[in-house]
Amino acid sequence: REVHWMKDPKRIKCYGAAGDPFDDLKHCKEIKLWDKLPKKDYGLSLLSYDEKNTKCVSRCDTKAIEVIIPEGIESIAPDAFKGCKSMVSIVLPSTLRHIGYGAFYNCCSLKSIKIPEGVNCIDKQTFEFCESLESITIPDSVKVIGEKAFCECSSLAHVDIPNNVKEIGKSAFGDCSSLKLIELPNGLEKIEDATFENCEELEEVVIPDSVKYIGDDVFHFCTNLIYIEIPNSVREIGESAFCGCDVLKYADLSRNMTCIKSRTFLGCQQLEYVYIPDSVTSIESEAFCYCTKLESVLLPKSIKNLGEDCFKECKSLKTITLLVNNPENIQIAEGSPIIDGIDCNLVVPIGAEEAYRNDKRFACFKKTERTYDTYQDARKFTIMRDFIKERQHQRYRMSVQKLS
């Protein structure tokens, strides 16, 4: 009925989800692995030592509602609380230093948690499918947020990420359908693939100027995102990064990126303005496909390649301003017109009108006109006053939310 290891408890090692060596002890009521464990019922079914001889929580009673992990515990094993669907709250000790991957996976009733100072990593899938989680406190000691760490936390509306966080894994906040505002930490260099995919309520994102890379599908189907500003530190944005952002109106791209990749803005039906800097040399296939409210586009003189269907089904597009002096310097996907089935004018540099009219690849345009002879003048001609006002309004809203 009782099992005690009083003399040398450190011989007992932590075990994970592969099996419970005490499953067959049907009449055993108490397992005690060191003699100073308090007598209070903490809702824990197994406390042990891990491979580093630190005190560890290895398994929890899946029917536990409130759990208190006692002081002295330094580690939570992988999957330790996995599937504890009744657990509403948990108190972590100040001595905790490590939380294993998937530790709170599918704790679907857990509402809040405070991670103590000293923990430096939120491992992969730690809180995945914690659909009731509304509040989490992440300490300054955390440097890494792992892959899918908060994926499917559908009740999480806001999270403060400390500036010490240098790495956020793939799909870390994917399908957090209540998340409205995110401010990424200074020092973060990469936003990995699908980090905020399907965050349907996400309205505002602050990207610091330390970020150099934004991966594939990062904001895919963020259907409430209105405006995005990419800092000049960013040199690459992956495919489908803003695909399906239905209400995205304005996008201000980095002055140091060279390519707008495939499907970057595919299906952004409310997109009215995008600033394409003169560092961009290539616009890949379907980059702006189905941007049905886009009325004008300014392509800088640096453009060398236009991919297949890059402006397909942009039904409101009235003007494309192309600042390349010689059309022969532009590669266009064979058999794919720049525009398809719409009445759109092409505006080109002074003196280049005839060359564009004689190039069959540009025969799809309604007419060809000349434009200003400098990039800055053309850009000023394109930017509308409404865009500037809306941008200021967005910044004001963000400031109010930070203070509230």
CSV table of C-alpha atoms in Angstrom, one decimal:
chain,number,residue,atom,x,y,z
A,1,ARG,CA,0.0,0.0,0.0
A,2,GLU,CA,3.0,2.3,0.3
A,3,VAL,CA,6.3,2.6,-1.5
A,4,HIS,CA,9.2,4.5,0.1
A,5,TRP,CA,12.7,5.2,-1.2
A,6,MET,CA,14.1,7.0,1.9
A,7,LYS,CA,17.8,6.3,1.7
A,8,ASP,CA,18.8,7.0,-1.9
A,9,PRO,CA,16.0,8.6,-3.8
A,10,LYS,CA,18.3,10.0,-6.5
A,11,ARG,CA,18.5,6.6,-8.0
A,12,ILE,CA,14.9,7.0,-9.2
A,13,LYS,CA,14.9,8.7,-12.7
A,14,CYS,CA,12.2,10.7,-14.3
A,15,TYR,CA,10.1,9.0,-16.9
A,16,GLY,CA,7.8,10.5,-19.6
A,17,ALA,CA,4.8,9.4,-21.6
A,18,ALA,CA,6.0,6.0,-22.6
A,19,GLY,CA,4.5,4.3,-19.5
A,20,ASP,CA,4.0,4.4,-15.8
A,21,PRO,CA,6.0,1.8,-13.8
A,22,PHE,CA,3.4,2.0,-11.0
A,23,ASP,CA,0.3,1.2,-13.2
A,24,ASP,CA,-0.1,-2.3,-11.7
A,25,LEU,CA,0.0,-1.2,-8.0
A,26,LYS,CA,-3.7,-1.0,-7.7
A,27,HIS,CA,-3.8,-0.8,-3.9
A,28,CYS,CA,-0.9,1.6,-3.5
A,29,LYS,CA,-2.1,4.9,-2.0
A,30,GLU,CA,1.1,6.8,-1.6
A,31,ILE,CA,4.4,7.0,-3.5
A,32,LYS,CA,7.0,9.1,-1.7
A,33,LEU,CA,10.4,9.7,-3.3
A,34,TRP,CA,12.1,11.9,-0.7
A,35,ASP,CA,11.5,12.4,2.9
A,36,LYS,CA,11.0,16.2,2.9
A,37,LEU,CA,8.0,16.4,0.6
A,38,PRO,CA,5.1,18.2,2.4
A,39,LYS,CA,2.1,16.2,3.3
A,40,LYS,CA,-0.3,18.6,1.5
A,41,ASP,CA,-2.1,17.1,-1.5
A,42,TYR,CA,-0.7,18.9,-4.5
A,43,GLY,CA,-2.6,17.0,-7.2
A,44,LEU,CA,0.7,15.4,-8.4
A,45,SER,CA,0.8,11.7,-8.9
A,46,LEU,CA,4.6,11.4,-9.2
A,47,LEU,CA,7.5,13.4,-8.1
A,48,SER,CA,11.0,12.1,-8.9
A,49,TYR,CA,14.6,13.0,-9.9
A,50,ASP,CA,15.4,13.6,-13.5
A,51,GLU,CA,18.7,12.7,-15.3
A,52,LYS,CA,20.4,15.8,-13.9
A,53,ASN,CA,19.4,14.8,-10.4
A,54,THR,CA,17.0,17.8,-10.0
A,55,LYS,CA,13.6,17.4,-8.4
A,56,CYS,CA,11.1,16.9,-11.1
A,57,VAL,CA,7.3,16.6,-11.7
A,58,SER,CA,6.9,13.6,-14.0
A,59,ARG,CA,3.1,13.0,-14.0
A,60,CYS,CA,-0.1,14.6,-12.8
A,61,ASP,CA,-3.4,13.2,-11.9
A,62,THR,CA,-5.5,13.9,-15.0
A,63,LYS,CA,-8.6,14.6,-12.9
A,64,ALA,CA,-6.8,17.3,-10.8
A,65,ILE,CA,-8.6,20.7,-10.8
A,66,GLU,CA,-6.2,22.9,-8.8
A,67,VAL,CA,-2.5,22.1,-8.7
A,68,ILE,CA,0.3,23.5,-6.5
A,69,ILE,CA,3.8,22.4,-7.3
A,70,PRO,CA,5.9,22.7,-4.0
A,71,GLU,CA,9.0,24.8,-3.6
A,72,GLY,CA,12.2,22.9,-4.4
A,73,ILE,CA,10.9,21.4,-7.6
A,74,GLU,CA,13.2,22.5,-10.4
A,75,SER,CA,11.9,20.7,-13.5
A,76,ILE,CA,8.6,19.7,-15.2
A,77,ALA,CA,9.0,16.6,-17.4
A,78,PRO,CA,7.8,16.5,-21.0
A,79,ASP,CA,4.1,15.9,-21.3
A,80,ALA,CA,3.8,15.9,-17.5
A,81,PHE,CA,0.4,17.6,-17.5
A,82,LYS,CA,-0.6,16.5,-21.0
A,83,GLY,CA,-4.4,16.0,-21.2
A,84,CYS,CA,-5.2,17.3,-17.7
A,85,LYS,CA,-8.5,18.6,-19.1
A,86,SER,CA,-10.0,19.4,-15.7
A,87,MET,CA,-7.1,21.5,-14.4
A,88,VAL,CA,-8.2,25.2,-14.0
A,89,SER,CA,-5.2,26.6,-12.2
A,90,ILE,CA,-1.6,25.7,-11.4
A,91,VAL,CA,0.9,27.5,-9.2
A,92,LEU,CA,4.6,27.0,-10.2
A,93,PRO,CA,7.4,27.3,-7.6
A,94,SER,CA,10.0,30.0,-7.7
A,95,THR,CA,12.7,27.2,-7.8
A,96,LEU,CA,11.5,26.0,-11.3
A,97,ARG,CA,14.1,26.3,-14.0
A,98,HIS,CA,12.9,24.0,-16.8
A,99,ILE,CA,9.6,23.1,-18.4
A,100,GLY,CA,9.7,20.2,-20.8
A,101,TYR,CA,8.0,20.1,-24.3
A,102,GLY,CA,4.3,19.5,-24.3
A,103,ALA,CA,4.2,19.9,-20.5
A,104,PHE,CA,0.7,21.5,-20.6
A,105,TYR,CA,-0.5,20.2,-23.9
A,106,ASN,CA,-4.3,20.1,-24.2
A,107,CYS,CA,-5.0,21.4,-20.7
A,108,CYS,CA,-8.1,22.8,-22.2
A,109,SER,CA,-9.6,24.3,-18.9
A,110,LEU,CA,-6.4,26.1,-17.8
A,111,LYS,CA,-7.2,29.8,-17.6
A,112,SER,CA,-4.0,31.5,-16.4
A,113,ILE,CA,-0.4,30.7,-15.5
A,114,LYS,CA,2.6,32.6,-14.2
A,115,ILE,CA,6.0,31.3,-15.3
A,116,PRO,CA,8.6,32.1,-12.6
A,117,GLU,CA,11.8,34.0,-13.1
A,118,GLY,CA,14.6,31.6,-13.9
A,119,VAL,CA,12.9,29.6,-16.7
A,120,ASN,CA,14.7,30.4,-19.9
A,121,CYS,CA,12.7,28.5,-22.5
A,122,ILE,CA,9.1,27.8,-23.3
A,123,ASP,CA,9.6,24.6,-25.2
A,124,LYS,CA,7.7,23.4,-28.2
A,125,GLN,CA,4.0,22.6,-27.8
A,126,THR,CA,4.1,23.6,-24.1
A,127,PHE,CA,0.6,25.2,-24.1
A,128,GLU,CA,-0.7,23.9,-27.4
A,129,PHE,CA,-4.5,23.4,-27.4
A,130,CYS,CA,-4.9,25.2,-24.1
A,131,GLU,CA,-8.1,26.7,-25.5
A,132,SER,CA,-9.2,28.4,-22.3
A,133,LEU,CA,-5.9,30.1,-21.5
A,134,GLU,CA,-6.6,33.9,-21.2
A,135,SER,CA,-3.5,35.1,-19.4
A,136,ILE,CA,0.1,34.2,-19.2
A,137,THR,CA,3.1,35.9,-17.5
A,138,ILE,CA,6.4,35.4,-19.2
A,139,PRO,CA,9.4,36.4,-17.2
A,140,ASP,CA,12.4,38.3,-18.5
A,141,SER,CA,14.6,35.2,-18.1
A,142,VAL,CA,12.9,33.6,-21.1
A,143,LYS,CA,15.0,33.7,-24.3
A,144,VAL,CA,13.2,31.1,-26.5
A,145,ILE,CA,9.6,30.4,-27.3
A,146,GLY,CA,9.4,27.1,-29.1
A,147,GLU,CA,7.5,25.8,-32.1
A,148,LYS,CA,3.7,25.7,-31.5
A,149,ALA,CA,4.3,26.8,-27.9
A,150,PHE,CA,0.9,28.6,-27.8
A,151,CYS,CA,-0.7,27.2,-30.9
A,152,GLU,CA,-4.5,26.9,-30.7
A,153,CYS,CA,-4.7,29.0,-27.5
A,154,SER,CA,-8.0,30.4,-28.8
A,155,SER,CA,-8.8,32.5,-25.8
A,156,LEU,CA,-5.5,34.3,-25.5
A,157,ALA,CA,-6.1,38.0,-26.4
A,158,HIS,CA,-2.8,39.5,-25.4
A,159,VAL,CA,0.7,38.5,-24.5
A,160,ASP,CA,3.7,40.5,-23.4
A,161,ILE,CA,6.8,39.1,-24.9
A,162,PRO,CA,10.0,40.2,-23.0
A,163,ASN,CA,12.8,41.9,-24.9
A,164,ASN,CA,15.2,39.1,-23.9
A,165,VAL,CA,13.3,36.7,-26.2
A,166,LYS,CA,15.6,36.1,-29.2
A,167,GLU,CA,13.8,33.2,-30.9
A,168,ILE,CA,10.2,32.4,-31.6
A,169,GLY,CA,9.5,29.1,-33.3
A,170,LYS,CA,7.3,28.1,-36.2
A,171,SER,CA,3.5,28.4,-35.5
A,172,ALA,CA,4.3,29.6,-32.0
A,173,PHE,CA,1.0,31.6,-31.9
A,174,GLY,CA,-0.8,29.9,-34.8
A,175,ASP,CA,-4.6,29.8,-34.5
A,176,CYS,CA,-4.7,32.1,-31.5
A,177,SER,CA,-8.0,33.3,-32.8
A,178,SER,CA,-8.5,35.9,-30.0
A,179,LEU,CA,-5.1,37.6,-30.2
A,180,LYS,CA,-5.5,41.3,-31.1
A,181,LEU,CA,-2.2,43.0,-30.5
A,182,ILE,CA,1.3,41.7,-30.6
A,183,GLU,CA,4.5,43.7,-30.0
A,184,LEU,CA,7.6,41.7,-30.9
A,185,PRO,CA,10.7,42.1,-28.8
A,186,ASN,CA,13.8,44.1,-29.7
A,187,GLY,CA,16.6,41.7,-30.6
A,188,LEU,CA,14.4,39.2,-32.4
A,189,GLU,CA,15.9,38.5,-35.8
A,190,LYS,CA,13.6,36.0,-37.4
A,191,ILE,CA,9.8,35.6,-37.5
A,192,GLU,CA,9.5,31.9,-38.4
A,193,ASP,CA,7.0,30.3,-40.7
A,194,ALA,CA,3.3,30.5,-39.8
A,195,THR,CA,4.1,32.3,-36.4
A,196,PHE,CA,0.7,34.1,-36.5
A,197,GLU,CA,-1.2,32.1,-39.1
A,198,ASN,CA,-5.0,32.1,-38.6
A,199,CYS,CA,-4.9,34.8,-35.8
A,200,GLU,CA,-8.3,36.0,-37.0
A,201,GLU,CA,-8.6,38.9,-34.5
A,202,LEU,CA,-5.1,40.2,-34.9
A,203,GLU,CA,-5.3,43.9,-35.8
A,204,GLU,CA,-1.9,45.4,-35.0
A,205,VAL,CA,1.7,44.1,-35.1
A,206,VAL,CA,4.8,46.0,-34.1
A,207,ILE,CA,7.9,44.6,-35.8
A,208,PRO,CA,11.2,45.9,-34.4
A,209,ASP,CA,14.0,47.0,-36.6
A,210,SER,CA,16.1,44.0,-35.4
A,211,VAL,CA,14.1,41.6,-37.6
A,212,LYS,CA,15.8,40.5,-40.8
A,213,TYR,CA,13.6,37.7,-42.0
A,214,ILE,CA,9.9,37.0,-42.1
A,215,GLY,CA,9.0,33.4,-43.1
A,216,ASP,CA,6.3,31.8,-45.1
A,217,ASP,CA,2.6,32.1,-44.1
A,218,VAL,CA,3.5,34.3,-41.1
A,219,PHE,CA,0.3,36.3,-41.2
A,220,HIS,CA,-1.7,33.9,-43.4
A,221,PHE,CA,-5.4,34.5,-42.9
A,222,CYS,CA,-5.0,37.2,-40.3
A,223,THR,CA,-8.4,38.5,-41.4
A,224,ASN,CA,-8.5,41.6,-39.2
A,225,LEU,CA,-5.0,43.0,-39.9
A,226,ILE,CA,-5.5,46.4,-41.4
A,227,TYR,CA,-2.0,47.8,-41.8
A,228,ILE,CA,1.5,46.5,-41.8
A,229,GLU,CA,4.8,48.3,-41.7
A,230,ILE,CA,7.9,46.3,-42.4
A,231,PRO,CA,11.1,47.9,-41.0
A,232,ASN,CA,14.1,48.5,-43.3
A,233,SER,CA,16.1,45.8,-41.4
A,234,VAL,CA,14.0,43.1,-43.2
A,235,ARG,CA,15.7,41.7,-46.2
A,236,GLU,CA,13.4,38.8,-47.0
A,237,ILE,CA,9.6,38.0,-46.7
A,238,GLY,CA,8.5,34.4,-47.4
A,239,GLU,CA,5.8,33.1,-49.6
A,240,SER,CA,2.1,33.7,-48.7
A,241,ALA,CA,3.2,35.9,-45.8
A,242,PHE,CA,0.0,38.0,-46.0
A,243,CYS,CA,-2.2,35.7,-48.1
A,244,GLY,CA,-5.9,35.9,-47.2
A,245,CYS,CA,-5.6,39.1,-45.0
A,246,ASP,CA,-9.1,40.1,-46.1
A,247,VAL,CA,-9.1,43.7,-44.6
A,248,LEU,CA,-5.5,44.6,-45.1
A,249,LYS,CA,-5.5,48.1,-46.7
A,250,TYR,CA,-2.0,49.4,-46.6
A,251,ALA,CA,1.5,47.7,-46.7
A,252,ASP,CA,4.7,49.6,-46.3
A,253,LEU,CA,7.6,47.3,-47.3
A,254,SER,CA,11.2,47.4,-46.3
A,255,ARG,CA,13.6,49.5,-48.4
A,256,ASN,CA,16.1,46.6,-48.3
A,257,MET,CA,14.1,43.7,-49.6
A,258,THR,CA,14.7,42.6,-53.2
A,259,CYS,CA,11.8,40.2,-53.9
A,260,ILE,CA,8.1,40.1,-53.4
A,261,LYS,CA,7.6,36.3,-53.3
A,262,SER,CA,4.8,34.1,-54.7
A,263,ARG,CA,1.3,34.8,-53.2
A,264,THR,CA,2.6,37.4,-50.7
A,265,PHE,CA,-0.6,39.4,-50.9
A,266,LEU,CA,-2.9,36.8,-52.6
A,267,GLY,CA,-6.5,37.4,-51.8
A,268,CYS,CA,-6.0,40.7,-49.9
A,269,GLN,CA,-9.3,42.0,-51.3
A,270,GLN,CA,-9.2,45.4,-49.4
A,271,LEU,CA,-5.6,46.3,-50.3
A,272,GLU,CA,-5.6,49.8,-51.6
A,273,TYR,CA,-1.9,50.8,-51.4
A,274,VAL,CA,1.4,49.1,-51.2
A,275,TYR,CA,4.7,50.8,-51.3
A,276,ILE,CA,7.2,48.9,-53.4
A,277,PRO,CA,10.7,50.2,-52.8
A,278,ASP,CA,13.4,50.7,-55.4
A,279,SER,CA,15.4,47.8,-54.0
A,280,VAL,CA,12.8,45.3,-55.3
A,281,THR,CA,14.0,43.5,-58.5
A,282,SER,CA,11.4,40.7,-58.7
A,283,ILE,CA,7.7,40.2,-58.2
A,284,GLU,CA,6.9,36.5,-58.3
A,285,SER,CA,3.8,34.6,-59.4
A,286,GLU,CA,0.4,35.6,-58.0
A,287,ALA,CA,2.0,38.1,-55.6
A,288,PHE,CA,-1.0,40.5,-55.8
A,289,CYS,CA,-3.5,38.1,-57.3
A,290,TYR,CA,-7.1,38.9,-56.4
A,291,CYS,CA,-6.3,42.2,-54.8
A,292,THR,CA,-9.6,43.5,-56.1
A,293,LYS,CA,-9.5,47.0,-54.6
A,294,LEU,CA,-6.0,47.9,-55.7
A,295,GLU,CA,-6.3,50.8,-58.1
A,296,SER,CA,-2.7,51.8,-58.8
A,297,VAL,CA,0.7,50.4,-58.5
A,298,LEU,CA,4.1,52.0,-58.8
A,299,LEU,CA,6.9,49.7,-60.0
A,300,PRO,CA,10.4,51.1,-59.4
A,301,LYS,CA,13.2,51.3,-62.0
A,302,SER,CA,14.9,48.3,-60.3
A,303,ILE,CA,12.3,45.8,-61.5
A,304,LYS,CA,13.8,43.0,-63.6
A,305,ASN,CA,11.2,40.2,-63.3
A,306,LEU,CA,7.4,40.0,-63.3
A,307,GLY,CA,6.1,36.6,-62.5
A,308,GLU,CA,3.1,34.7,-63.8
A,309,ASP,CA,-0.3,36.2,-62.9
A,310,CYS,CA,1.3,38.7,-60.5
A,311,PHE,CA,-1.7,41.1,-60.9
A,312,LYS,CA,-4.3,38.6,-62.0
A,313,GLU,CA,-7.9,39.5,-61.1
A,314,CYS,CA,-7.0,43.0,-59.8
A,315,LYS,CA,-10.3,44.2,-61.2
A,316,SER,CA,-10.0,47.8,-59.9
A,317,LEU,CA,-6.5,48.4,-61.2
A,318,LYS,CA,-6.5,51.5,-63.4
A,319,THR,CA,-2.8,52.4,-63.6
A,320,ILE,CA,0.5,50.7,-63.4
A,321,THR,CA,3.4,53.1,-63.3
A,322,LEU,CA,6.6,51.4,-64.5
A,323,LEU,CA,9.8,53.4,-64.1
A,324,VAL,CA,12.1,51.0,-66.1
A,325,ASN,CA,13.4,53.0,-69.2
A,326,ASN,CA,13.9,50.0,-71.4
A,327,PRO,CA,11.2,47.2,-71.5
A,328,GLU,CA,13.7,44.7,-72.8
A,329,ASN,CA,15.3,44.7,-69.4
A,330,ILE,CA,12.2,43.2,-67.8
A,331,GLN,CA,11.6,39.5,-67.9
A,332,ILE,CA,7.9,38.4,-68.0
A,333,ALA,CA,6.6,34.9,-67.5
A,334,GLU,CA,6.0,33.4,-70.9
A,335,GLY,CA,2.3,33.3,-72.0
A,336,SER,CA,1.2,35.2,-68.9
A,337,PRO,CA,0.1,38.8,-69.4
A,338,ILE,CA,0.9,41.3,-66.6
A,339,ILE,CA,-2.8,42.1,-66.3
A,340,ASP,CA,-5.8,40.0,-67.4
A,341,GLY,CA,-9.1,41.2,-68.7
A,342,ILE,CA,-9.1,44.7,-67.2
A,343,ASP,CA,-8.9,48.2,-68.6
A,344,CYS,CA,-5.6,49.4,-67.2
A,345,ASN,CA,-3.2,52.2,-68.3
A,346,LEU,CA,0.6,51.8,-68.4
A,347,VAL,CA,2.5,54.9,-67.3
A,348,VAL,CA,6.2,54.9,-68.3
A,349,PRO,CA,9.2,57.2,-68.2
A,350,ILE,CA,9.5,60.2,-70.6
A,351,GLY,CA,11.0,59.0,-73.9
A,352,ALA,CA,10.1,55.3,-73.3
A,353,GLU,CA,6.5,55.4,-74.6
A,354,GLU,CA,7.3,54.1,-78.1
A,355,ALA,CA,9.4,51.2,-76.9
A,356,TYR,CA,6.6,50.0,-74.6
A,357,ARG,CA,4.0,50.4,-77.4
A,358,ASN,CA,6.1,48.2,-79.7
A,359,ASP,CA,6.6,45.5,-77.1
A,360,LYS,CA,3.9,42.8,-77.6
A,361,ARG,CA,4.2,41.8,-73.9
A,362,PHE,CA,2.6,45.2,-72.9
A,363,ALA,CA,-0.2,45.1,-75.5
A,364,CYS,CA,-2.6,44.1,-72.8
A,365,PHE,CA,-2.7,47.7,-71.5
A,366,LYS,CA,-5.4,50.1,-72.7
A,367,LYS,CA,-3.0,52.8,-73.4
A,368,THR,CA,0.6,53.9,-72.6
A,369,GLU,CA,1.4,57.3,-71.2
A,370,ARG,CA,4.5,59.1,-70.0
A,371,THR,CA,5.2,59.8,-66.4
A,372,TYR,CA,7.5,62.0,-64.3
A,373,ASP,CA,11.2,61.4,-64.9
A,374,THR,CA,12.2,60.9,-61.3
A,375,TYR,CA,11.2,58.1,-58.8
A,376,GLN,CA,10.5,60.5,-55.9
A,377,ASP,CA,8.1,62.6,-58.0
A,378,ALA,CA,6.3,59.5,-59.1
A,379,ARG,CA,6.0,58.2,-55.6
A,380,LYS,CA,4.6,61.6,-54.4
A,381,PHE,CA,2.1,61.4,-57.2
A,382,THR,CA,1.0,57.9,-56.0
A,383,ILE,CA,0.7,58.3,-52.2
A,384,MET,CA,-2.7,59.5,-51.3
A,385,ARG,CA,-3.6,61.8,-48.4
A,386,ASP,CA,-6.1,59.2,-47.1
A,387,PHE,CA,-3.3,56.7,-46.6
A,388,ILE,CA,-1.3,59.1,-44.4
A,389,LYS,CA,-4.3,59.9,-42.3
A,390,GLU,CA,-5.2,56.2,-41.8
A,391,ARG,CA,-1.6,55.4,-40.9
A,392,GLN,CA,-1.6,58.1,-38.2
A,393,HIS,CA,-4.9,56.7,-36.9
A,394,GLN,CA,-3.5,53.2,-36.7
A,395,ARG,CA,-0.5,54.4,-34.6
A,396,TYR,CA,-2.9,56.3,-32.3
A,397,ARG,CA,-5.0,53.2,-31.7
A,398,MET,CA,-1.9,51.2,-30.9
A,399,SER,CA,-0.7,53.7,-28.4
A,400,VAL,CA,-4.1,53.7,-26.6
A,401,GLN,CA,-4.1,49.9,-26.4
A,402,LYS,CA,-0.7,49.9,-24.9
A,403,LEU,CA,-1.7,52.3,-22.2
A,404,SER,CA,-5.0,50.5,-21.4
